XYZ file of C-alpha atoms in Angstrom:
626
model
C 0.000 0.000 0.000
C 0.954 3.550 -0.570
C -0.769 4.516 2.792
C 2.482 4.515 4.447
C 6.471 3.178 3.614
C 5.388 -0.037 5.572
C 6.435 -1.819 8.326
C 9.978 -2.797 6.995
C 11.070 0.416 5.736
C 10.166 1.538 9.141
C 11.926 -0.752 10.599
C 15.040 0.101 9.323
C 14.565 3.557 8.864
C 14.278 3.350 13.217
C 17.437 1.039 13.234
C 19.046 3.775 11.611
C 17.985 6.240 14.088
C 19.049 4.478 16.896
C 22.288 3.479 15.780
C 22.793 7.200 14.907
C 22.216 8.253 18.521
C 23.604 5.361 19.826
C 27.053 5.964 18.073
C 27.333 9.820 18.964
C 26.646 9.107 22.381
C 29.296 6.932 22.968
C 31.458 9.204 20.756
C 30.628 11.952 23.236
C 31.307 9.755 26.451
C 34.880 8.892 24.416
C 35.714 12.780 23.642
C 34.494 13.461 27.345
C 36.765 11.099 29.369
C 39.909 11.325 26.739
C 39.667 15.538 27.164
C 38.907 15.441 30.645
C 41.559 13.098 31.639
C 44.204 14.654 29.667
C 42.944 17.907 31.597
C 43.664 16.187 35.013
C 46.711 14.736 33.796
C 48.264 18.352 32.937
C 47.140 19.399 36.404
C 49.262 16.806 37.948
C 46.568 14.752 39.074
C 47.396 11.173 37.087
C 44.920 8.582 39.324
C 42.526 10.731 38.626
C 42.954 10.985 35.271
C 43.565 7.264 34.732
C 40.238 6.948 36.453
C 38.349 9.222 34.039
C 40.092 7.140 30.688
C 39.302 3.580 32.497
C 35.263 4.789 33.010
C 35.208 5.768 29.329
C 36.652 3.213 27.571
C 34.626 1.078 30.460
C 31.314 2.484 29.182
C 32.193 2.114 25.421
C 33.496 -1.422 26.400
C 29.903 -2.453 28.233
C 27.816 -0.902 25.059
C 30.350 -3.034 22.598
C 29.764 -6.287 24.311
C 25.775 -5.765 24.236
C 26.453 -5.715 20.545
C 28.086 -8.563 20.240
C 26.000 -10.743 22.051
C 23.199 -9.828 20.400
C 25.097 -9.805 17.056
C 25.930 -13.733 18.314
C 22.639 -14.645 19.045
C 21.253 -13.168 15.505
C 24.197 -15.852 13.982
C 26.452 -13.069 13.244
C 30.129 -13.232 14.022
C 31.892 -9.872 13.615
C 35.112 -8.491 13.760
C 33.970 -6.087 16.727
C 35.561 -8.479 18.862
C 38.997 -7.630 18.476
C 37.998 -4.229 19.253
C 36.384 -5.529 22.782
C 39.966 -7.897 23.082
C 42.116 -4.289 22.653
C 39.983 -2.455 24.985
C 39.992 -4.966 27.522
C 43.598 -5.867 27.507
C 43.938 -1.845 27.513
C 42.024 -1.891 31.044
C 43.814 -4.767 32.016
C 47.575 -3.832 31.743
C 47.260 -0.669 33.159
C 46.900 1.222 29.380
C 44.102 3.672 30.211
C 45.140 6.340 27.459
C 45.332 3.572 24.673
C 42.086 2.270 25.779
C 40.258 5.724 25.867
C 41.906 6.392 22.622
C 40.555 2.664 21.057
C 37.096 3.863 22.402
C 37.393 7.515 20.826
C 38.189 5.944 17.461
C 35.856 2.928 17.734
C 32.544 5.146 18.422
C 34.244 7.586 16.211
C 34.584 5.508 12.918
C 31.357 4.315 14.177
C 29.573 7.450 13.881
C 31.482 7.774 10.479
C 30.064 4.639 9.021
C 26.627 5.695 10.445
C 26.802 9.387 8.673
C 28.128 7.465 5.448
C 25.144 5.118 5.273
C 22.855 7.768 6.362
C 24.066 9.874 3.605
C 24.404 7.061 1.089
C 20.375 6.131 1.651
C 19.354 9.888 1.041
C 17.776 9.550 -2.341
C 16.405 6.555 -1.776
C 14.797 7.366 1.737
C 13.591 10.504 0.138
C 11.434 8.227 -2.364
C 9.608 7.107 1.024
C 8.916 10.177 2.813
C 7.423 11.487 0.027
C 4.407 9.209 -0.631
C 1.055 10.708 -0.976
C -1.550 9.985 1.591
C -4.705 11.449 0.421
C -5.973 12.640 -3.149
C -8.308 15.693 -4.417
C -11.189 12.967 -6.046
C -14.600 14.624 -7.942
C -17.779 13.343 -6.571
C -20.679 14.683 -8.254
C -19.006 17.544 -9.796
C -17.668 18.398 -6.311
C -14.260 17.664 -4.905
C -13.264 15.652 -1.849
C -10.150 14.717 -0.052
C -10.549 10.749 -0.133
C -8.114 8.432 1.770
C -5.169 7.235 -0.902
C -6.585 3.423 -0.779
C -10.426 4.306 -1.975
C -9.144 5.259 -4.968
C -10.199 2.878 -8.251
C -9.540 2.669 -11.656
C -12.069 5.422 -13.433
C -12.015 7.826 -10.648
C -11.390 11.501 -11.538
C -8.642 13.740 -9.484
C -7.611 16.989 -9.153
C -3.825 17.462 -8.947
C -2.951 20.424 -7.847
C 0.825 22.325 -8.031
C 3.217 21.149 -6.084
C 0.811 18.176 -5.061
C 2.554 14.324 -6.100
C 0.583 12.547 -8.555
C -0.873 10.015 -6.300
C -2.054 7.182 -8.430
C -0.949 5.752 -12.066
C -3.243 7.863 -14.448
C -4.389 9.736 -17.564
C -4.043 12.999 -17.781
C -7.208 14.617 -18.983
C -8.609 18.357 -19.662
C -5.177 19.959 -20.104
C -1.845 19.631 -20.120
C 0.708 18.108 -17.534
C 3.867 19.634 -15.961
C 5.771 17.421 -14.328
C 8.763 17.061 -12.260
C 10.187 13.149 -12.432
C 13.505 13.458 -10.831
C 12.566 11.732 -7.966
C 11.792 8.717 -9.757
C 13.755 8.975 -12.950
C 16.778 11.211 -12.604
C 15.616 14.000 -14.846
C 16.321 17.262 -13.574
C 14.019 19.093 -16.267
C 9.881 18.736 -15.838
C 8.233 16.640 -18.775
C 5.377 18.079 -20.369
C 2.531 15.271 -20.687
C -0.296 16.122 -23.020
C -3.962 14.959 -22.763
C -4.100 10.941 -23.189
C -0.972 10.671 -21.753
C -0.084 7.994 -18.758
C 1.612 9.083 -16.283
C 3.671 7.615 -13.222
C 2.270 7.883 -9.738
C 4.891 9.758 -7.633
C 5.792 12.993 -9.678
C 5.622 16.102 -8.442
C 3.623 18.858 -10.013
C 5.283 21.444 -11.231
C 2.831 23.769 -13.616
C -0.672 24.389 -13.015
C -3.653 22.071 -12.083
C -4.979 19.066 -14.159
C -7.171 16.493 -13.609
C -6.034 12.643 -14.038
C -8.161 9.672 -14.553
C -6.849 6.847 -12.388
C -6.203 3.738 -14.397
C -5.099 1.639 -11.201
C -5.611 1.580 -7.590
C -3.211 2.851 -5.012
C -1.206 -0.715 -4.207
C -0.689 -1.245 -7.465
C 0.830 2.278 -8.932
C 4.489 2.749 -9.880
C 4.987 4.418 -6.607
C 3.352 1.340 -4.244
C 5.608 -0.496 -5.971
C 8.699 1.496 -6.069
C 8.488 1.848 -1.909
C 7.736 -1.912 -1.721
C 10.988 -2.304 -3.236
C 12.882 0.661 -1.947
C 12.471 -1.094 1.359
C 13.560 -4.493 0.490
C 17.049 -2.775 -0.780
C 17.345 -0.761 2.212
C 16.924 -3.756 4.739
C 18.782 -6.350 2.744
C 22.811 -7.120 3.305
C 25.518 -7.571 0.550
C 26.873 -11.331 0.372
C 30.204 -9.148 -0.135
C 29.216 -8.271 4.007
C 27.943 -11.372 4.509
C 31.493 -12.642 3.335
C 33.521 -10.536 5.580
C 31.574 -11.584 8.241
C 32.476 -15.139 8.131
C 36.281 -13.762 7.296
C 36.066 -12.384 10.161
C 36.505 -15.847 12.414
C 39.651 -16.405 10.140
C 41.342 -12.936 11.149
C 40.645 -12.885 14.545
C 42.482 -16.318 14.492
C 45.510 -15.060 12.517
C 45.574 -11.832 15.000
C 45.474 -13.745 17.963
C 47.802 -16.100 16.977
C 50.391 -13.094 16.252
C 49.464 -11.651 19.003
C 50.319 -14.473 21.170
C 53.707 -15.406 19.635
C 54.243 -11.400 19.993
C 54.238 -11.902 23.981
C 56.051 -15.867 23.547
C 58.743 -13.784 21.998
C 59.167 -10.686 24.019
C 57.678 -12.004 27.437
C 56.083 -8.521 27.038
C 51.992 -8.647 27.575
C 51.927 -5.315 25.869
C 53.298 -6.241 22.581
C 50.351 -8.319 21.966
C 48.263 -5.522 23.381
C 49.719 -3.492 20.553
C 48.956 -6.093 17.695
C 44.971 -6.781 19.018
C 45.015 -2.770 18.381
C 46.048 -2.591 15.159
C 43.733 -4.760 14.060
C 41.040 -3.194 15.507
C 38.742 -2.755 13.814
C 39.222 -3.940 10.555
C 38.197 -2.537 7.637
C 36.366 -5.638 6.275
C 33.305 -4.397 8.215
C 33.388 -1.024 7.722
C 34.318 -0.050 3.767
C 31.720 -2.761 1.598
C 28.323 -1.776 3.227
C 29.098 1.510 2.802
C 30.637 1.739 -0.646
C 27.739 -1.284 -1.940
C 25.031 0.852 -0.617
C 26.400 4.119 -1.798
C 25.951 2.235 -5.531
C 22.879 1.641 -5.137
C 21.444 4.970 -4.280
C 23.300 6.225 -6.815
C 21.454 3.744 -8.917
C 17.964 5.160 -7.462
C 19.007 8.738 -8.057
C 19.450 7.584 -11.846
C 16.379 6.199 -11.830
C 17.239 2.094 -11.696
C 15.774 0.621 -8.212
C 18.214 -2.368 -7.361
C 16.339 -4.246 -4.935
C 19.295 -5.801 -2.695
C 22.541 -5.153 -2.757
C 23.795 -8.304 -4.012
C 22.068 -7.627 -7.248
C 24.460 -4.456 -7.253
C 27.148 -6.698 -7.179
C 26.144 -9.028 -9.490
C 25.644 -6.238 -12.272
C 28.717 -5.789 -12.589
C 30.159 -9.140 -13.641
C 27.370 -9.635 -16.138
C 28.507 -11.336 -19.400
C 25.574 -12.438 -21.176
C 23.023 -10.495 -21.911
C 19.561 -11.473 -22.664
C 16.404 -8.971 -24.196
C 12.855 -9.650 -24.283
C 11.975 -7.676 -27.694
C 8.215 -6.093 -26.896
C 8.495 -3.163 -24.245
C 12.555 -3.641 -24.325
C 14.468 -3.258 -27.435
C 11.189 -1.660 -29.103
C 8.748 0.639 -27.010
C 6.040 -1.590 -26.512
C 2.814 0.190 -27.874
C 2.173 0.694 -31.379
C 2.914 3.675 -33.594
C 1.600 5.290 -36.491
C 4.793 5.275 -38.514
C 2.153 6.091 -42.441
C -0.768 7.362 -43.238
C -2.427 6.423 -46.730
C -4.743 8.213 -49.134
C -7.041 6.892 -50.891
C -6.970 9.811 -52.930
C -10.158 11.746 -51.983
C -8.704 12.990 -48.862
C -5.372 13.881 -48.026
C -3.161 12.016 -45.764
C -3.880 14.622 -43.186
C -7.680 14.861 -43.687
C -7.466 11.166 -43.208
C -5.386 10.934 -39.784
C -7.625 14.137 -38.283
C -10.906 12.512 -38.812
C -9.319 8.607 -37.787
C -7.572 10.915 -34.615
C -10.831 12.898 -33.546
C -13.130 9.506 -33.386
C -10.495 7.642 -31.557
C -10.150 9.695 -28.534
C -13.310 8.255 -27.227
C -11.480 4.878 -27.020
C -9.023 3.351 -24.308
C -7.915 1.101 -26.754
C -3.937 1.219 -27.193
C -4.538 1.243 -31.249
C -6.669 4.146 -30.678
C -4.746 5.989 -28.398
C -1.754 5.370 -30.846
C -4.225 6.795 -33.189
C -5.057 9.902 -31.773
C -1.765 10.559 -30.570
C -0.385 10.204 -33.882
C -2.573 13.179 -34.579
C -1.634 15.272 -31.996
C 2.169 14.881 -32.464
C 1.049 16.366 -36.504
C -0.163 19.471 -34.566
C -3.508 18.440 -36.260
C -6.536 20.327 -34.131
C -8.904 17.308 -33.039
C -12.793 17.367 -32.977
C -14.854 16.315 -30.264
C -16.323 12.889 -31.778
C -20.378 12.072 -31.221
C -22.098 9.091 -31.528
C -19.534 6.881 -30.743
C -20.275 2.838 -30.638
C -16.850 0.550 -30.500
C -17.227 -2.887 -31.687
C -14.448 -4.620 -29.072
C -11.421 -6.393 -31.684
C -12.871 -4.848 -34.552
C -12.896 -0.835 -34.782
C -14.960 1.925 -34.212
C -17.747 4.195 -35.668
C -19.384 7.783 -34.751
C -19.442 11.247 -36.134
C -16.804 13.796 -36.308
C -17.684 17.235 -37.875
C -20.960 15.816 -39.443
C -19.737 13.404 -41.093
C -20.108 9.698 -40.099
C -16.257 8.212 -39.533
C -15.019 4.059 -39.354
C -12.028 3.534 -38.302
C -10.584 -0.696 -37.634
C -10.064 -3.526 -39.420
C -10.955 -3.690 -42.947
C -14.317 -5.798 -42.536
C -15.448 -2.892 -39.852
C -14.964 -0.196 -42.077
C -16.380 -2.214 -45.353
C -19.500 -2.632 -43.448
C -20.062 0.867 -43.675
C -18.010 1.800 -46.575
C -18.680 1.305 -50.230
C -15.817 -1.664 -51.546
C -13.015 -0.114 -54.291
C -10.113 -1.634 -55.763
C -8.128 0.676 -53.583
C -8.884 -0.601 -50.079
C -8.689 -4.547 -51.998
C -5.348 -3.741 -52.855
C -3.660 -2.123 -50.050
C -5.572 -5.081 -47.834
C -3.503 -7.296 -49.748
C -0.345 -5.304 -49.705
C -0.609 -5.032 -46.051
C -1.595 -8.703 -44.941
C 1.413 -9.698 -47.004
C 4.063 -7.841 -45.306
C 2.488 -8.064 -42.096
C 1.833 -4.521 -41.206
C -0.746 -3.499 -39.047
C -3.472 -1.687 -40.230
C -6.118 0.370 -39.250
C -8.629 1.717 -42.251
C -10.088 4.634 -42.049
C -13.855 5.337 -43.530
C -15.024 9.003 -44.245
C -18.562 9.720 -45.285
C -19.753 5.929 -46.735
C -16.166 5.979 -48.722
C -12.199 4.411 -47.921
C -10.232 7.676 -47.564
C -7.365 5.991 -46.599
C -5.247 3.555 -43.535
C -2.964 3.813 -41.554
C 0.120 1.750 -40.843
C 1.059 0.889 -37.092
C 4.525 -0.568 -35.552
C 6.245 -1.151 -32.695
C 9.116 0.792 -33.708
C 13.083 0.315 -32.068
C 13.855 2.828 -28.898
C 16.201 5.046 -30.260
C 18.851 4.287 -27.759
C 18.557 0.625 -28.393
C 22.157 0.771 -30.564
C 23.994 2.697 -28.458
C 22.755 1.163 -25.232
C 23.761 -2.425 -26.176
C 27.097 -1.035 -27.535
C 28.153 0.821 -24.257
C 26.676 -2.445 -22.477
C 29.798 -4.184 -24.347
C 32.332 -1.646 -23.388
C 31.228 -2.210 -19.821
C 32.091 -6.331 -20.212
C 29.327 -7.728 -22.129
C 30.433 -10.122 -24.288
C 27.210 -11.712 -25.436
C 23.749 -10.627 -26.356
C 20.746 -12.593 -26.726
C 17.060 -11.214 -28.433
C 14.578 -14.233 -26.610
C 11.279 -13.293 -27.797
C 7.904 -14.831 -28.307
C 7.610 -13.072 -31.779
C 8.037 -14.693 -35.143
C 11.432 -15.389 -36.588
C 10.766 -12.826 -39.433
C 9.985 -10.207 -36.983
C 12.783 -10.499 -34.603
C 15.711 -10.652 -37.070
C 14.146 -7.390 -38.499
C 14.430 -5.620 -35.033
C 17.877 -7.562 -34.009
C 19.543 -6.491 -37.530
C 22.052 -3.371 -37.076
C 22.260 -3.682 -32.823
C 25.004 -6.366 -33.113
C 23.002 -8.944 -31.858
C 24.808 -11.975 -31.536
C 21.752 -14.629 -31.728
C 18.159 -14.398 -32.242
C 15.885 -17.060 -30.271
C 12.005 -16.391 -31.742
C 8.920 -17.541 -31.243
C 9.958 -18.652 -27.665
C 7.511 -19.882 -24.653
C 8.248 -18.611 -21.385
C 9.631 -22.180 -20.529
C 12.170 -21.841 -23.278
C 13.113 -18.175 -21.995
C 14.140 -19.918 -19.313
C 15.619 -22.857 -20.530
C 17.995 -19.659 -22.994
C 18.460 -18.184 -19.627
C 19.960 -21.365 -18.320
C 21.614 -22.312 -21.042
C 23.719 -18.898 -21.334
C 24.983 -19.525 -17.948
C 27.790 -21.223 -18.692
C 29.479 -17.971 -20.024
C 29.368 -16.190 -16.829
C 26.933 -14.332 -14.945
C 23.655 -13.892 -16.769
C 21.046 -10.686 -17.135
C 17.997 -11.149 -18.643
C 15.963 -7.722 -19.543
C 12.324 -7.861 -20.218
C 8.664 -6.352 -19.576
C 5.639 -8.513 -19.718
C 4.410 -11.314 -17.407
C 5.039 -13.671 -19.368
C 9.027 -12.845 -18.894
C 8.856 -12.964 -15.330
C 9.945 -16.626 -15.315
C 13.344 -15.986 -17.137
C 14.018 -12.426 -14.997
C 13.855 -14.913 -12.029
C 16.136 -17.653 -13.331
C 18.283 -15.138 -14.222
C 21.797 -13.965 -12.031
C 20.205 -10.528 -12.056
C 16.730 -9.879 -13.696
C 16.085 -6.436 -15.056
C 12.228 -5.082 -15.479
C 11.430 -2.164 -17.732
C 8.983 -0.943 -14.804
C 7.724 2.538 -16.215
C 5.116 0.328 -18.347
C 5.626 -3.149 -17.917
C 3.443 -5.416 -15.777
C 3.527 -5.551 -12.275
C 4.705 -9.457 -12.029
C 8.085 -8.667 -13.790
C 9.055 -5.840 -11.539
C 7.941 -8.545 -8.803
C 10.435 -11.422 -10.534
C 13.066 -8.775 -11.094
C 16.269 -7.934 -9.025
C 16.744 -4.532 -10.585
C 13.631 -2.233 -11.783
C 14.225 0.650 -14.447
C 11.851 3.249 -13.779
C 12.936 5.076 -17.426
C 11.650 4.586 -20.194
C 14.860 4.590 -21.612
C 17.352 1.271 -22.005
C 20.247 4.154 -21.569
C 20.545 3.595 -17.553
C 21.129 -0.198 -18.255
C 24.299 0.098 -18.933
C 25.021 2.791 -16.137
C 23.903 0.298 -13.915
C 26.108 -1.929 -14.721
C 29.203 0.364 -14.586
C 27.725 1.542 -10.842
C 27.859 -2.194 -9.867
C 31.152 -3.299 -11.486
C 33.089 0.109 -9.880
C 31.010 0.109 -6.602
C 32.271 -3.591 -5.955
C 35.937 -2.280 -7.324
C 36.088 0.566 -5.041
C 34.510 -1.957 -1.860
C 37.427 -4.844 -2.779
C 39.816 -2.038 -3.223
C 39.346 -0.841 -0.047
C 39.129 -3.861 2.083
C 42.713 -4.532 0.438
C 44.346 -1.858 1.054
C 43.037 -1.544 4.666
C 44.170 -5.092 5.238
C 47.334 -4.766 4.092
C 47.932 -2.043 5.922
C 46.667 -3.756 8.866
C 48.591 -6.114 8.401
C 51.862 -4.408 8.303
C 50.808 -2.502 11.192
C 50.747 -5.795 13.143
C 53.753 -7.532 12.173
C 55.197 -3.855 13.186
C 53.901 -4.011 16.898
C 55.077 -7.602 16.914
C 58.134 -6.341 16.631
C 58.126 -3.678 19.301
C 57.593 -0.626 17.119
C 54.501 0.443 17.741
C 53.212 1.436 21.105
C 49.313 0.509 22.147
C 48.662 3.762 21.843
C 50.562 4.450 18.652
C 48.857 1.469 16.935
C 45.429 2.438 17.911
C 45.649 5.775 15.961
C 47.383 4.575 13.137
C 43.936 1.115 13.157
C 41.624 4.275 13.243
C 43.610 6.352 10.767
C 43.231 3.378 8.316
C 39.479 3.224 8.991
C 39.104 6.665 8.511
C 40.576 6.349 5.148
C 38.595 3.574 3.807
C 35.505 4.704 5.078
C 36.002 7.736 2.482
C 37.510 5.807 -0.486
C 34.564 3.870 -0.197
C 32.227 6.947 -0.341
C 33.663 7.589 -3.705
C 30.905 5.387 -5.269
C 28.638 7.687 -4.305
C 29.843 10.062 -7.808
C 30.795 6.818 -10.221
């Protein structure tokens, strides 16, 4: 429902909180006790002081083992406990400045990782605390503010500026200004003219209009976008999930060095030192923050990549598999001619064929009419109307009585000529679709229909094979004829038509074998394959609601443009995450084997550990501008 975020994205949304105040809490408590006992200790008062560093790092210490407990007894092992080892040891050996420092930088890269996440979610938490509540509905030629849920399909609202469009809908009276950044990464508002559909979330940025709700509130674009903003928001990378079961392993290989440290030396302290270094590491702390960082910067581009392990798996995508309808093409018809018969002109003809089908839903009309109103031809208000469902329709425009649909429906009505015969013929033979037009008891004309390429279908694939792509695959339930004529000039490498959703699948499955798989569709019946899939990718600005379901990673463009940019956010977002876990292991590492060795002091090695936090932490923020 879009009556609220729901229950899960309010659940994390008040885990977030808490750890927020939680961490700058105990960062305050740290700063306290380090500044107040290095105030004592300059005024000659050292128990005292001592005191003041053992209560802080104490306090951290008792907050830190609460974690970890309940971190334990959720089946998570984490690397926290070295920091808990360092602290204690600190307390222990009479190192109350090195543990007050380890507490400073623990609640202090803490509340680092928490502003980094918190920053990360922005655009995507944004998404949530914007959802409409209420709408602006017309009862009886009067308005009233109706709860969000008792809208229905038919219903007529009011949206007025600055209001977010609350349901998926057709704009009606006048014209539509809208802002879609939000939800597509546009900065400039879209201007939507009468007929059009619009998404449910945009914000209204010219004057009022009225919209014709074509679904109900749970299941608009925006029900469905928070439905899945919260899933990504509450899931966990497997690249964290990995470090956390890493994280056994280097406690083992830190304790172990720790202990020969103090077999060596006979000095306690030396392993003191090493348990510091390593604490903590900056497995746990650089690939949440640089995976989720990708994926809001996914969501501000307008792709919604439901977990975060999806992120990851975008970027080692090899094959590449398209649905045709909805993905490579734009999924509704077109009028791409428009035919005289000869006693009209090819304008006279689409005017009259656009005025009568306004009064239908139908897509072919509606590709009709809008055919008309991209020609800048001035519409008439059609009367009479009757539509005969699969076949065409018939009413008056201008006086004149007006057919427009399949042959037969306009012959019944029209007087037969040699003209409409022939271009019958011509038509069923190359397979066009065709919609004939009848004007005043005569053929004046047809007009052709196609579901035409995208534009950016050529230079999406072709930056999707810069980015690693070394195979693409059109699967599509279309005739062989049909899909080599779409596949020929976007490098293509194989064509699979006139495939069943079982044999998506079984292509999906197939392709595996050459690395991770994506599979890119619209419809329901591609929901199958988007789930077999590695990572399944729903055109979600018009497709059906049980592929953006299947899917792992929604587009909310109609555009194939931010495929591949989601790709390149994945592949550098789990770059920049590996990167940094590297290079803050290594350096951990030598910072170890150093205070093995006697050169670095407890102290000394717990600001150089937090140092190399620090650093990571902000390397991995980087994929926040890939």
């Amino acid at each position: 429902m879009t009556k609220a975020p729901g229950p899960a994205a309010g659940k994390v949304r008040a885990e977030a909180l808490v750890e927020r105040f939680r961490s700058r809490i105990q960062f305050a408590i740290a700063a306290a006790a380090l500044a107040g006992g290095l105030a004592l200790a300059g005024l000659d008062m050292p128990g005292a002081a001592r005191w003041v560093w053992a209560s802080g790092a104490g306090i951290v210490l008792a907050a830190l083992l609460v974690e970890i407990v309940r971190a334990l007894s959720q089946g998570r092992f984490g690397l926290d406990l070295l920091a808990a080892l360092s602290m204690a040891g600190s307390l222990a050996l009479g190192e109350e400045l090195a543990g007050a420092v380890i507490a400073l930088m623990l609640s202090g890269g803490q509340l680092l990782e928490a502003f980094a996440e918190g920053r990360a979610r922005r655009e995507m938490t944004a998404l949530l605390a914007r959802a409409p509540r209420r709408a602006q509905r017309y009862v009886d030629g009067r308005l009233e503010d109706a709860p969000l849920e008792d809208i229905a399909p038919g219903d007529r609202l009011l949206v007025r500026p600055g209001d977010t469009t609350p349901v998926d809908g057709i704009v009606a009276v006048r014209e539509a200004v809208l802002d879609e950044a939000a939800l597509t990464g546009e900065p400039l508002p879209r201007i939507h003219a009468v007929g059009d559909e619009v998404m449910s979330g945009a914000v209204n940025a010219g004057g009022a209009f009225d919209l014709v709700a074509s679904r109900p509130a749970a299941e608009s674009t925006y029900a469905g976008i928070v439905r899945l903003v919260a899933a990504a928001q509450a899931s966990r990378a497997p690249m964290a999930r990995l470090a956390d079961r890493y994280a056994l392993g280097f406690l083992a290989v830190s304790v172990a060095l720790a202990g020969a440290a103090w077999l060596a030396s006979g000095d306690p302290t030396r392993a003191l030192a090493v348990l510091v270094v390593a604490t903590p590491c900056p497995l746990i702390l650089a690939v949440p923050v640089a995976i989720v960082a990708g994926v809001s910067r996914c969501a501000h581009r307008g792709v919604l990549v439901k977990s975060a392990g999806a992120l990851e798996t975008l970027g080692r995508v090899r094959t590449l598999l398209l649905d045709k309808t909805g993905t490579l093409t734009g999924g509704a018809p077109v009028v791409v001619g428009v035919h005289s018969a000869g006693r009209a002109s090819r304008e006279e003809v689409l005017r009259s064929a656009g005025s009568l089908a306004q009064a239908s839903p139908h897509v072919v009309s509606a590709a009709i009419a809008g055919g008309a109103r991209r020609s800048g031809l001035a519409l008439s208000s059609p009367l009479d109307v009757v539509e005969s469902p699969g076949a065409g329709l018939s009413g008056e425009v201008d006086g004149a009585p007006v057919s427009v649909g399949s042959f037969e429906h306009v012959a019944a009505s029209a007087q037969r000529c040699a003209w409409a015969d022939d271009h019958r013929a011509s038509a069923e033979a190359a397979g066009r679709m065709t919609a004939f037009v009848g004007v005043g008891g005569r053929f004046a004309g047809a007009i052709t229909l196609a579901d035409v390429v995208r534009p950016d279908a050529r230079e999406a694939l072709a930056a999707l094979r810069r980015e690693g792509v070394t195979r693409i695959v059109l699967v599509t339930g279309d005739s062989a004829a049909v899909a080599h004529a779409v596949a020929d000039g976007l490098g293509i490498d194989e064509v699979i038509a006139q495939a069943t959703p079982a044999q998506k699948v079984e292509a999906v499955r197939a392709a595996s074998g050459g690395g991770a798989t994506m599979m890119v569709g619209d419809g329901v019946n591609d929901a199958p394959a988007l789930a077999a899939a590695d990572v399944g990718v729903a055109m979600g600005s018009k497709g059906a609601a049980a592929s953006a379901e299947a899917a792992d990673v929604v587009i909310l463009v109609d555009s194939l443009d931010r495929l591949p940019e989601a790709v390149r956010t994945g592949r550098l977002a789990t770059r920049i995450a590996i990167q940094s876990v590297l290079v803050g292991i290594g350096l951990s590492t030598a910072g170890m084997i150093a205070a093995s060795f006697g050169l670095l002091t407890p102290l000394e090695g717990a600001l150089a550990q937090e140092a190399i936090d620090v650093a990571v932490i902000l390397n991995a923020l980087r994929a926040l501008s890939i």
